[in-house]
Amino acid sequence: MRRLVTPAAILVLGAGSAVADGNHAVHQKGAILSETDTQKVASFDILAAHAHRAGNTVTFHMTTNGNAGADTPEPVGTVGGAGVFSYVWPTSLDPEAVGFEAGTGILALAATSHPDFDDTPLVDENNDGDTSNDGLLWHSHWVVLTPTEACGPGALAVRDIPAGATPQLPATWPGLPIYLDSPGFTPLFDGPEIAVTVGFRSDVELVGVAYDGVTSALRVNANMHAPLLCVVDVFDVASGDLSLLKQSSTSGSVAR
């Protein structure tokens, strides 16, 4: 599959990564650092992205120039045309690592908010006894992204599942006709910081995994037809180069 970062932007998913000062991504040794841009919405202006592992768990985190998670999409009242805001960590892992069909695109971890629909049917994020009304609250997904010209020149979308197709999917797939998983990993916020800790099967090789950090907006197709969920705006990319999401590059080696 396509790699996501150039060698200069590859960070180590190393066990026990050193901390320079504090626990936020911006304080981590080897973090991908990004300059402040006052023209961007502060909560989506990335200052740093980082990931580190402990055994078969990995913490993905991101420091922003404002309060992470403070801004959410305006509701439109329907699923078709609904907006989605997201903090995304594209990775070089094959989608098979989390239960999708192998070789199907770019596997990315995303924390999302979308007030017009709920796509975590197994999780009651607001603990009110209803699992279908939590879309506004930030929650996690694994998604498989693919270049999709139907979304616009050079645009990405969450990969669609064609009618009648039966690809391999994770056990916590929410039933939507796209390569999206709702694993229930809770995003945690600490002022400018968002962090999501995820678990992997013991047979998933995490050494050498590359990643980047992205903030973006997506939109559900107004007609509810393929492509169902397009990336419509990229707010910021930690490595500073949007082309890293599209072009091949050689991944570095990760120390244990």
PDB file of N, CA, C and O in Angstrom, residues 75-135:
ATOM      1  N   PRO A  75     -24.773  21.366  12.905  1.00  0.00           N
ATOM      2  CA  PRO A  75     -25.725  20.365  12.418  1.00  0.00           C
ATOM      3  C   PRO A  75     -26.497  20.873  11.211  1.00  0.00           C
ATOM      4  O   PRO A  75     -26.803  22.061  11.117  1.00  0.00           O
ATOM      5  N   VAL A  76     -26.803  19.941  10.274  1.00  0.00           N
ATOM      6  CA  VAL A  76     -27.603  20.300   9.106  1.00  0.00           C
ATOM      7  C   VAL A  76     -28.976  19.642   9.151  1.00  0.00           C
ATOM      8  O   VAL A  76     -29.843  19.960   8.344  1.00  0.00           O
ATOM      9  N   GLY A  77     -29.188  18.725  10.084  1.00  0.00           N
ATOM     10  CA  GLY A  77     -30.499  18.126  10.269  1.00  0.00           C
ATOM     11  C   GLY A  77     -30.753  16.850   9.510  1.00  0.00           C
ATOM     12  O   GLY A  77     -31.789  16.208   9.699  1.00  0.00           O
ATOM     13  N   THR A  78     -29.816  16.447   8.651  1.00  0.00           N
ATOM     14  CA  THR A  78     -29.951  15.203   7.895  1.00  0.00           C
ATOM     15  C   THR A  78     -28.595  14.520   7.824  1.00  0.00           C
ATOM     16  O   THR A  78     -27.543  15.159   7.950  1.00  0.00           O
ATOM     17  N   VAL A  79     -28.614  13.204   7.576  1.00  0.00           N
ATOM     18  CA  VAL A  79     -27.352  12.481   7.412  1.00  0.00           C
ATOM     19  C   VAL A  79     -26.705  12.870   6.086  1.00  0.00           C
ATOM     20  O   VAL A  79     -25.506  13.139   6.011  1.00  0.00           O
ATOM     21  N   GLY A  80     -27.514  12.899   5.008  1.00  0.00           N
ATOM     22  CA  GLY A  80     -26.992  13.338   3.724  1.00  0.00           C
ATOM     23  C   GLY A  80     -26.547  14.780   3.798  1.00  0.00           C
ATOM     24  O   GLY A  80     -27.319  15.656   4.193  1.00  0.00           O
ATOM     25  N   GLY A  81     -25.304  15.049   3.464  1.00  0.00           N
ATOM     26  CA  GLY A  81     -24.739  16.389   3.545  1.00  0.00           C
ATOM     27  C   GLY A  81     -24.164  16.739   4.897  1.00  0.00           C
ATOM     28  O   GLY A  81     -23.673  17.857   5.094  1.00  0.00           O
ATOM     29  N   ALA A  82     -24.205  15.806   5.857  1.00  0.00           N
ATOM     30  CA  ALA A  82     -23.700  16.069   7.208  1.00  0.00           C
ATOM     31  C   ALA A  82     -22.192  16.259   7.199  1.00  0.00           C
ATOM     32  O   ALA A  82     -21.458  15.584   6.476  1.00  0.00           O
ATOM     33  N   GLY A  83     -21.736  17.164   8.052  1.00  0.00           N
ATOM     34  CA  GLY A  83     -20.309  17.419   8.179  1.00  0.00           C
ATOM     35  C   GLY A  83     -19.675  16.616   9.289  1.00  0.00           C
ATOM     36  O   GLY A  83     -20.323  16.254  10.274  1.00  0.00           O
ATOM     37  N   VAL A  84     -18.376  16.352   9.134  1.00  0.00           N
ATOM     38  CA  VAL A  84     -17.580  15.598  10.106  1.00  0.00           C
ATOM     39  C   VAL A  84     -16.271  16.338  10.308  1.00  0.00           C
ATOM     40  O   VAL A  84     -15.598  16.687   9.328  1.00  0.00           O
ATOM     41  N   PHE A  85     -15.889  16.623  11.550  1.00  0.00           N
ATOM     42  CA  PHE A  85     -14.567  17.151  11.861  1.00  0.00           C
ATOM     43  C   PHE A  85     -13.718  16.008  12.410  1.00  0.00           C
ATOM     44  O   PHE A  85     -14.236  15.123  13.110  1.00  0.00           O
ATOM     45  N   SER A  86     -12.415  16.055  12.129  1.00  0.00           N
ATOM     46  CA  SER A  86     -11.594  14.912  12.524  1.00  0.00           C
ATOM     47  C   SER A  86     -10.152  15.289  12.825  1.00  0.00           C
ATOM     48  O   SER A  86      -9.585  16.208  12.229  1.00  0.00           O
ATOM     49  N   TYR A  87      -9.601  14.568  13.789  1.00  0.00           N
ATOM     50  CA  TYR A  87      -8.159  14.510  14.042  1.00  0.00           C
ATOM     51  C   TYR A  87      -7.720  13.132  13.558  1.00  0.00           C
ATOM     52  O   TYR A  87      -8.294  12.124  13.992  1.00  0.00           O
ATOM     53  N   VAL A  88      -6.739  13.081  12.671  1.00  0.00           N
ATOM     54  CA  VAL A  88      -6.423  11.835  11.969  1.00  0.00           C
ATOM     55  C   VAL A  88      -4.927  11.540  12.057  1.00  0.00           C
ATOM     56  O   VAL A  88      -4.095  12.436  11.893  1.00  0.00           O
ATOM     57  N   TRP A  89      -4.622  10.263  12.277  1.00  0.00           N
ATOM     58  CA  TRP A  89      -3.245   9.784  12.229  1.00  0.00           C
ATOM     59  C   TRP A  89      -3.145   8.721  11.139  1.00  0.00           C
ATOM     60  O   TRP A  89      -3.392   7.538  11.391  1.00  0.00           O
ATOM     61  N   PRO A  90      -2.788   9.112   9.901  1.00  0.00           N
ATOM     62  CA  PRO A  90      -2.564   8.106   8.860  1.00  0.00           C
ATOM     63  C   PRO A  90      -1.359   7.250   9.243  1.00  0.00           C
ATOM     64  O   PRO A  90      -0.399   7.741   9.847  1.00  0.00           O
ATOM     65  N   THR A  91      -1.391   5.975   8.904  1.00  0.00           N
ATOM     66  CA  THR A  91      -0.286   5.074   9.243  1.00  0.00           C
ATOM     67  C   THR A  91       0.140   4.279   8.023  1.00  0.00           C
ATOM     68  O   THR A  91      -0.563   4.232   7.007  1.00  0.00           O
ATOM     69  N   SER A  92       1.273   3.620   8.150  1.00  0.00           N
ATOM     70  CA  SER A  92       1.743   2.720   7.098  1.00  0.00           C
ATOM     71  C   SER A  92       1.330   1.276   7.351  1.00  0.00           C
ATOM     72  O   SER A  92       1.749   0.371   6.631  1.00  0.00           O
ATOM     73  N   LEU A  93       0.517   1.039   8.373  1.00  0.00           N
ATOM     74  CA  LEU A  93       0.004  -0.308   8.627  1.00  0.00           C
ATOM     75  C   LEU A  93      -0.946  -0.730   7.519  1.00  0.00           C
ATOM     76  O   LEU A  93      -1.718   0.078   7.000  1.00  0.00           O
ATOM     77  N   ASP A  94      -0.903  -2.013   7.164  1.00  0.00           N
ATOM     78  CA  ASP A  94      -1.891  -2.530   6.229  1.00  0.00           C
ATOM     79  C   ASP A  94      -3.241  -2.598   6.938  1.00  0.00           C
ATOM     80  O   ASP A  94      -3.307  -2.914   8.135  1.00  0.00           O
ATOM     81  N   PRO A  95      -4.342  -2.293   6.244  1.00  0.00           N
ATOM     82  CA  PRO A  95      -5.665  -2.369   6.878  1.00  0.00           C
ATOM     83  C   PRO A  95      -5.966  -3.720   7.525  1.00  0.00           C
ATOM     84  O   PRO A  95      -6.774  -3.794   8.459  1.00  0.00           O
ATOM     85  N   GLU A  96      -5.311  -4.771   7.070  1.00  0.00           N
ATOM     86  CA  GLU A  96      -5.516  -6.097   7.643  1.00  0.00           C
ATOM     87  C   GLU A  96      -5.144  -6.132   9.125  1.00  0.00           C
ATOM     88  O   GLU A  96      -5.646  -6.970   9.890  1.00  0.00           O
ATOM     89  N   ALA A  97      -4.279  -5.203   9.559  1.00  0.00           N
ATOM     90  CA  ALA A  97      -3.814  -5.186  10.948  1.00  0.00           C
ATOM     91  C   ALA A  97      -4.944  -4.979  11.939  1.00  0.00           C
ATOM     92  O   ALA A  97      -4.835  -5.383  13.099  1.00  0.00           O
ATOM     93  N   VAL A  98      -6.058  -4.345  11.501  1.00  0.00           N
ATOM     94  CA  VAL A  98      -7.179  -4.114  12.413  1.00  0.00           C
ATOM     95  C   VAL A  98      -8.453  -4.818  11.944  1.00  0.00           C
ATOM     96  O   VAL A  98      -9.539  -4.541  12.458  1.00  0.00           O
ATOM     97  N   GLY A  99      -8.321  -5.700  10.949  1.00  0.00           N
ATOM     98  CA  GLY A  99      -9.459  -6.530  10.562  1.00  0.00           C
ATOM     99  C   GLY A  99     -10.092  -6.242   9.224  1.00  0.00           C
ATOM    100  O   GLY A  99     -11.068  -6.907   8.852  1.00  0.00           O
ATOM    101  N   PHE A 100      -9.575  -5.263   8.468  1.00  0.00           N
ATOM    102  CA  PHE A 100     -10.096  -4.998   7.134  1.00  0.00           C
ATOM    103  C   PHE A 100      -9.432  -5.914   6.103  1.00  0.00           C
ATOM    104  O   PHE A 100      -8.414  -6.554   6.382  1.00  0.00           O
ATOM    105  N   GLU A 101     -10.005  -5.911   4.907  1.00  0.00           N
ATOM    106  CA  GLU A 101      -9.397  -6.609   3.776  1.00  0.00           C
ATOM    107  C   GLU A 101      -7.998  -6.037   3.543  1.00  0.00           C
ATOM    108  O   GLU A 101      -7.782  -4.826   3.607  1.00  0.00           O
ATOM    109  N   ALA A 102      -7.039  -6.920   3.280  1.00  0.00           N
ATOM    110  CA  ALA A 102      -5.648  -6.492   3.096  1.00  0.00           C
ATOM    111  C   ALA A 102      -5.490  -5.671   1.817  1.00  0.00           C
ATOM    112  O   ALA A 102      -6.184  -5.880   0.822  1.00  0.00           O
ATOM    113  N   GLY A 103      -4.541  -4.718   1.874  1.00  0.00           N
ATOM    114  CA  GLY A 103      -4.142  -3.974   0.685  1.00  0.00           C
ATOM    115  C   GLY A 103      -5.200  -3.072   0.096  1.00  0.00           C
ATOM    116  O   GLY A 103      -5.183  -2.791  -1.102  1.00  0.00           O
ATOM    117  N   THR A 104      -6.112  -2.566   0.922  1.00  0.00           N
ATOM    118  CA  THR A 104      -7.246  -1.825   0.390  1.00  0.00           C
ATOM    119  C   THR A 104      -7.105  -0.302   0.487  1.00  0.00           C
ATOM    120  O   THR A 104      -8.014   0.414   0.058  1.00  0.00           O
ATOM    121  N   GLY A 105      -6.001   0.198   1.034  1.00  0.00           N
ATOM    122  CA  GLY A 105      -5.824   1.641   1.105  1.00  0.00           C
ATOM    123  C   GLY A 105      -4.979   2.071   2.279  1.00  0.00           C
ATOM    124  O   GLY A 105      -4.173   1.299   2.808  1.00  0.00           O
ATOM    125  N   ILE A 106      -5.145   3.317   2.690  1.00  0.00           N
ATOM    126  CA  ILE A 106      -4.383   3.935   3.771  1.00  0.00           C
ATOM    127  C   ILE A 106      -5.132   3.738   5.083  1.00  0.00           C
ATOM    128  O   ILE A 106      -6.235   4.260   5.251  1.00  0.00           O
ATOM    129  N   LEU A 107      -4.549   2.990   6.004  1.00  0.00           N
ATOM    130  CA  LEU A 107      -5.191   2.795   7.307  1.00  0.00           C
ATOM    131  C   LEU A 107      -4.901   3.995   8.195  1.00  0.00           C
ATOM    132  O   LEU A 107      -3.740   4.366   8.400  1.00  0.00           O
ATOM    133  N   ALA A 108      -5.943   4.612   8.725  1.00  0.00           N
ATOM    134  CA  ALA A 108      -5.783   5.796   9.568  1.00  0.00           C
ATOM    135  C   ALA A 108      -6.650   5.675  10.808  1.00  0.00           C
ATOM    136  O   ALA A 108      -7.777   5.167  10.756  1.00  0.00           O
ATOM    137  N   LEU A 109      -6.127   6.146  11.919  1.00  0.00           N
ATOM    138  CA  LEU A 109      -6.910   6.304  13.139  1.00  0.00           C
ATOM    139  C   LEU A 109      -7.504   7.703  13.113  1.00  0.00           C
ATOM    140  O   LEU A 109      -6.809   8.667  12.790  1.00  0.00           O
ATOM    141  N   ALA A 110      -8.783   7.813  13.447  1.00  0.00           N
ATOM    142  CA  ALA A 110      -9.435   9.123  13.439  1.00  0.00           C
ATOM    143  C   ALA A 110     -10.259   9.317  14.696  1.00  0.00           C
ATOM    144  O   ALA A 110     -10.903   8.384  15.181  1.00  0.00           O
ATOM    145  N   ALA A 111     -10.233  10.523  15.227  1.00  0.00           N
ATOM    146  CA  ALA A 111     -11.176  10.944  16.262  1.00  0.00           C
ATOM    147  C   ALA A 111     -12.113  11.929  15.596  1.00  0.00           C
ATOM    148  O   ALA A 111     -11.660  12.906  14.982  1.00  0.00           O
ATOM    149  N   THR A 112     -13.421  11.679  15.670  1.00  0.00           N
ATOM    150  CA  THR A 112     -14.367  12.472  14.899  1.00  0.00           C
ATOM    151  C   THR A 112     -15.526  12.992  15.740  1.00  0.00           C
ATOM    152  O   THR A 112     -15.853  12.447  16.793  1.00  0.00           O
ATOM    153  N   SER A 113     -16.158  14.052  15.221  1.00  0.00           N
ATOM    154  CA  SER A 113     -17.391  14.599  15.787  1.00  0.00           C
ATOM    155  C   SER A 113     -18.327  14.907  14.626  1.00  0.00           C
ATOM    156  O   SER A 113     -17.911  15.518  13.630  1.00  0.00           O
ATOM    157  N   HIS A 114     -19.603  14.496  14.741  1.00  0.00           N
ATOM    158  CA  HIS A 114     -20.607  14.772  13.697  1.00  0.00           C
ATOM    159  C   HIS A 114     -21.992  14.716  14.334  1.00  0.00           C
ATOM    160  O   HIS A 114     -22.494  13.652  14.665  1.00  0.00           O
ATOM    161  N   PRO A 115     -22.642  15.861  14.537  1.00  0.00           N
ATOM    162  CA  PRO A 115     -23.891  15.918  15.306  1.00  0.00           C
ATOM    163  C   PRO A 115     -25.101  15.308  14.614  1.00  0.00           C
ATOM    164  O   PRO A 115     -26.118  15.048  15.276  1.00  0.00           O
ATOM    165  N   ASP A 116     -25.042  15.047  13.309  1.00  0.00           N
ATOM    166  CA  ASP A 116     -26.232  14.617  12.571  1.00  0.00           C
ATOM    167  C   ASP A 116     -26.423  13.113  12.482  1.00  0.00           C
ATOM    168  O   ASP A 116     -27.447  12.659  11.970  1.00  0.00           O
ATOM    169  N   PHE A 117     -25.482  12.323  12.961  1.00  0.00           N
ATOM    170  CA  PHE A 117     -25.659  10.870  12.925  1.00  0.00           C
ATOM    171  C   PHE A 117     -24.725  10.223  13.931  1.00  0.00           C
ATOM    172  O   PHE A 117     -23.770  10.837  14.407  1.00  0.00           O
ATOM    173  N   ASP A 118     -25.015   8.976  14.264  1.00  0.00           N
ATOM    174  CA  ASP A 118     -24.213   8.203  15.219  1.00  0.00           C
ATOM    175  C   ASP A 118     -23.722   6.936  14.525  1.00  0.00           C
ATOM    176  O   ASP A 118     -24.523   6.195  13.957  1.00  0.00           O
ATOM    177  N   ASP A 119     -22.424   6.711  14.544  1.00  0.00           N
ATOM    178  CA  ASP A 119     -21.864   5.525  13.879  1.00  0.00           C
ATOM    179  C   ASP A 119     -21.068   4.656  14.853  1.00  0.00           C
ATOM    180  O   ASP A 119     -20.139   3.961  14.467  1.00  0.00           O
ATOM    181  N   THR A 120     -21.448   4.715  16.133  1.00  0.00           N
ATOM    182  CA  THR A 120     -20.844   3.823  17.147  1.00  0.00           C
ATOM    183  C   THR A 120     -21.971   3.073  17.860  1.00  0.00           C
ATOM    184  O   THR A 120     -22.249   3.335  19.032  1.00  0.00           O
ATOM    185  N   PRO A 121     -22.628   2.132  17.177  1.00  0.00           N
ATOM    186  CA  PRO A 121     -23.817   1.485  17.746  1.00  0.00           C
ATOM    187  C   PRO A 121     -23.552   0.610  18.958  1.00  0.00           C
ATOM    188  O   PRO A 121     -24.486   0.236  19.661  1.00  0.00           O
ATOM    189  N   LEU A 122     -22.293   0.299  19.238  1.00  0.00           N
ATOM    190  CA  LEU A 122     -21.971  -0.535  20.394  1.00  0.00           C
ATOM    191  C   LEU A 122     -21.538   0.278  21.602  1.00  0.00           C
ATOM    192  O   LEU A 122     -21.263  -0.287  22.661  1.00  0.00           O
ATOM    193  N   VAL A 123     -21.461   1.601  21.455  1.00  0.00           N
ATOM    194  CA  VAL A 123     -20.915   2.455  22.517  1.00  0.00           C
ATOM    195  C   VAL A 123     -21.910   3.553  22.862  1.00  0.00           C
ATOM    196  O   VAL A 123     -22.461   4.219  21.979  1.00  0.00           O
ATOM    197  N   ASP A 124     -22.123   3.763  24.153  1.00  0.00           N
ATOM    198  CA  ASP A 124     -22.978   4.841  24.652  1.00  0.00           C
ATOM    199  C   ASP A 124     -22.077   5.920  25.247  1.00  0.00           C
ATOM    200  O   ASP A 124     -21.829   5.974  26.447  1.00  0.00           O
ATOM    201  N   GLU A 125     -21.591   6.806  24.386  1.00  0.00           N
ATOM    202  CA  GLU A 125     -20.578   7.769  24.819  1.00  0.00           C
ATOM    203  C   GLU A 125     -21.069   8.720  25.904  1.00  0.00           C
ATOM    204  O   GLU A 125     -20.276   9.158  26.743  1.00  0.00           O
ATOM    205  N   ASN A 126     -22.351   9.077  25.898  1.00  0.00           N
ATOM    206  CA  ASN A 126     -22.823  10.018  26.909  1.00  0.00           C
ATOM    207  C   ASN A 126     -23.527   9.339  28.088  1.00  0.00           C
ATOM    208  O   ASN A 126     -24.098  10.005  28.958  1.00  0.00           O
ATOM    209  N   ASN A 127     -23.491   8.009  28.096  1.00  0.00           N
ATOM    210  CA  ASN A 127     -23.996   7.220  29.235  1.00  0.00           C
ATOM    211  C   ASN A 127     -25.441   7.555  29.613  1.00  0.00           C
ATOM    212  O   ASN A 127     -25.792   7.612  30.796  1.00  0.00           O
ATOM    213  N   ASP A 128     -26.296   7.754  28.576  1.00  0.00           N
ATOM    214  CA  ASP A 128     -27.701   8.033  28.865  1.00  0.00           C
ATOM    215  C   ASP A 128     -28.605   6.845  28.557  1.00  0.00           C
ATOM    216  O   ASP A 128     -29.831   6.979  28.578  1.00  0.00           O
ATOM    217  N   GLY A 129     -28.022   5.698  28.248  1.00  0.00           N
ATOM    218  CA  GLY A 129     -28.800   4.511  27.945  1.00  0.00           C
ATOM    219  C   GLY A 129     -29.222   4.395  26.500  1.00  0.00           C
ATOM    220  O   GLY A 129     -29.909   3.429  26.127  1.00  0.00           O
ATOM    221  N   ASP A 130     -28.819   5.335  25.658  1.00  0.00           N
ATOM    222  CA  ASP A 130     -29.166   5.329  24.236  1.00  0.00           C
ATOM    223  C   ASP A 130     -27.868   5.358  23.438  1.00  0.00           C
ATOM    224  O   ASP A 130     -27.095   6.320  23.541  1.00  0.00           O
ATOM    225  N   THR A 131     -27.613   4.323  22.642  1.00  0.00           N
ATOM    226  CA  THR A 131     -26.353   4.268  21.887  1.00  0.00           C
ATOM    227  C   THR A 131     -26.449   4.971  20.536  1.00  0.00           C
ATOM    228  O   THR A 131     -25.483   4.951  19.772  1.00  0.00           O
ATOM    229  N   SER A 132     -27.581   5.605  20.234  1.00  0.00           N
ATOM    230  CA  SER A 132     -27.768   6.169  18.893  1.00  0.00           C
ATOM    231  C   SER A 132     -27.797   7.685  18.856  1.00  0.00           C
ATOM    232  O   SER A 132     -28.181   8.270  17.839  1.00  0.00           O
ATOM    233  N   ASN A 133     -27.369   8.355  19.936  1.00  0.00           N
ATOM    234  CA  ASN A 133     -27.464   9.826  19.969  1.00  0.00           C
ATOM    235  C   ASN A 133     -26.165  10.499  20.381  1.00  0.00           C
ATOM    236  O   ASN A 133     -26.177  11.589  20.945  1.00  0.00           O
ATOM    237  N   ASP A 134     -25.037   9.842  20.069  1.00  0.00           N
ATOM    238  CA  ASP A 134     -23.756  10.323  20.601  1.00  0.00           C
ATOM    239  C   ASP A 134     -22.802  10.882  19.540  1.00  0.00           C
ATOM    240  O   ASP A 134     -21.622  11.086  19.823  1.00  0.00           O
ATOM    241  N   GLY A 135     -23.282  11.114  18.321  1.00  0.00           N
ATOM    242  CA  GLY A 135     -22.361  11.470  17.241  1.00  0.00           C
ATOM    243  C   GLY A 135     -21.585  12.742  17.469  1.00  0.00           C
ATOM    244  O   GLY A 135     -20.456  12.886  16.979  1.00  0.00           O
TER     245      GLY A 135
END
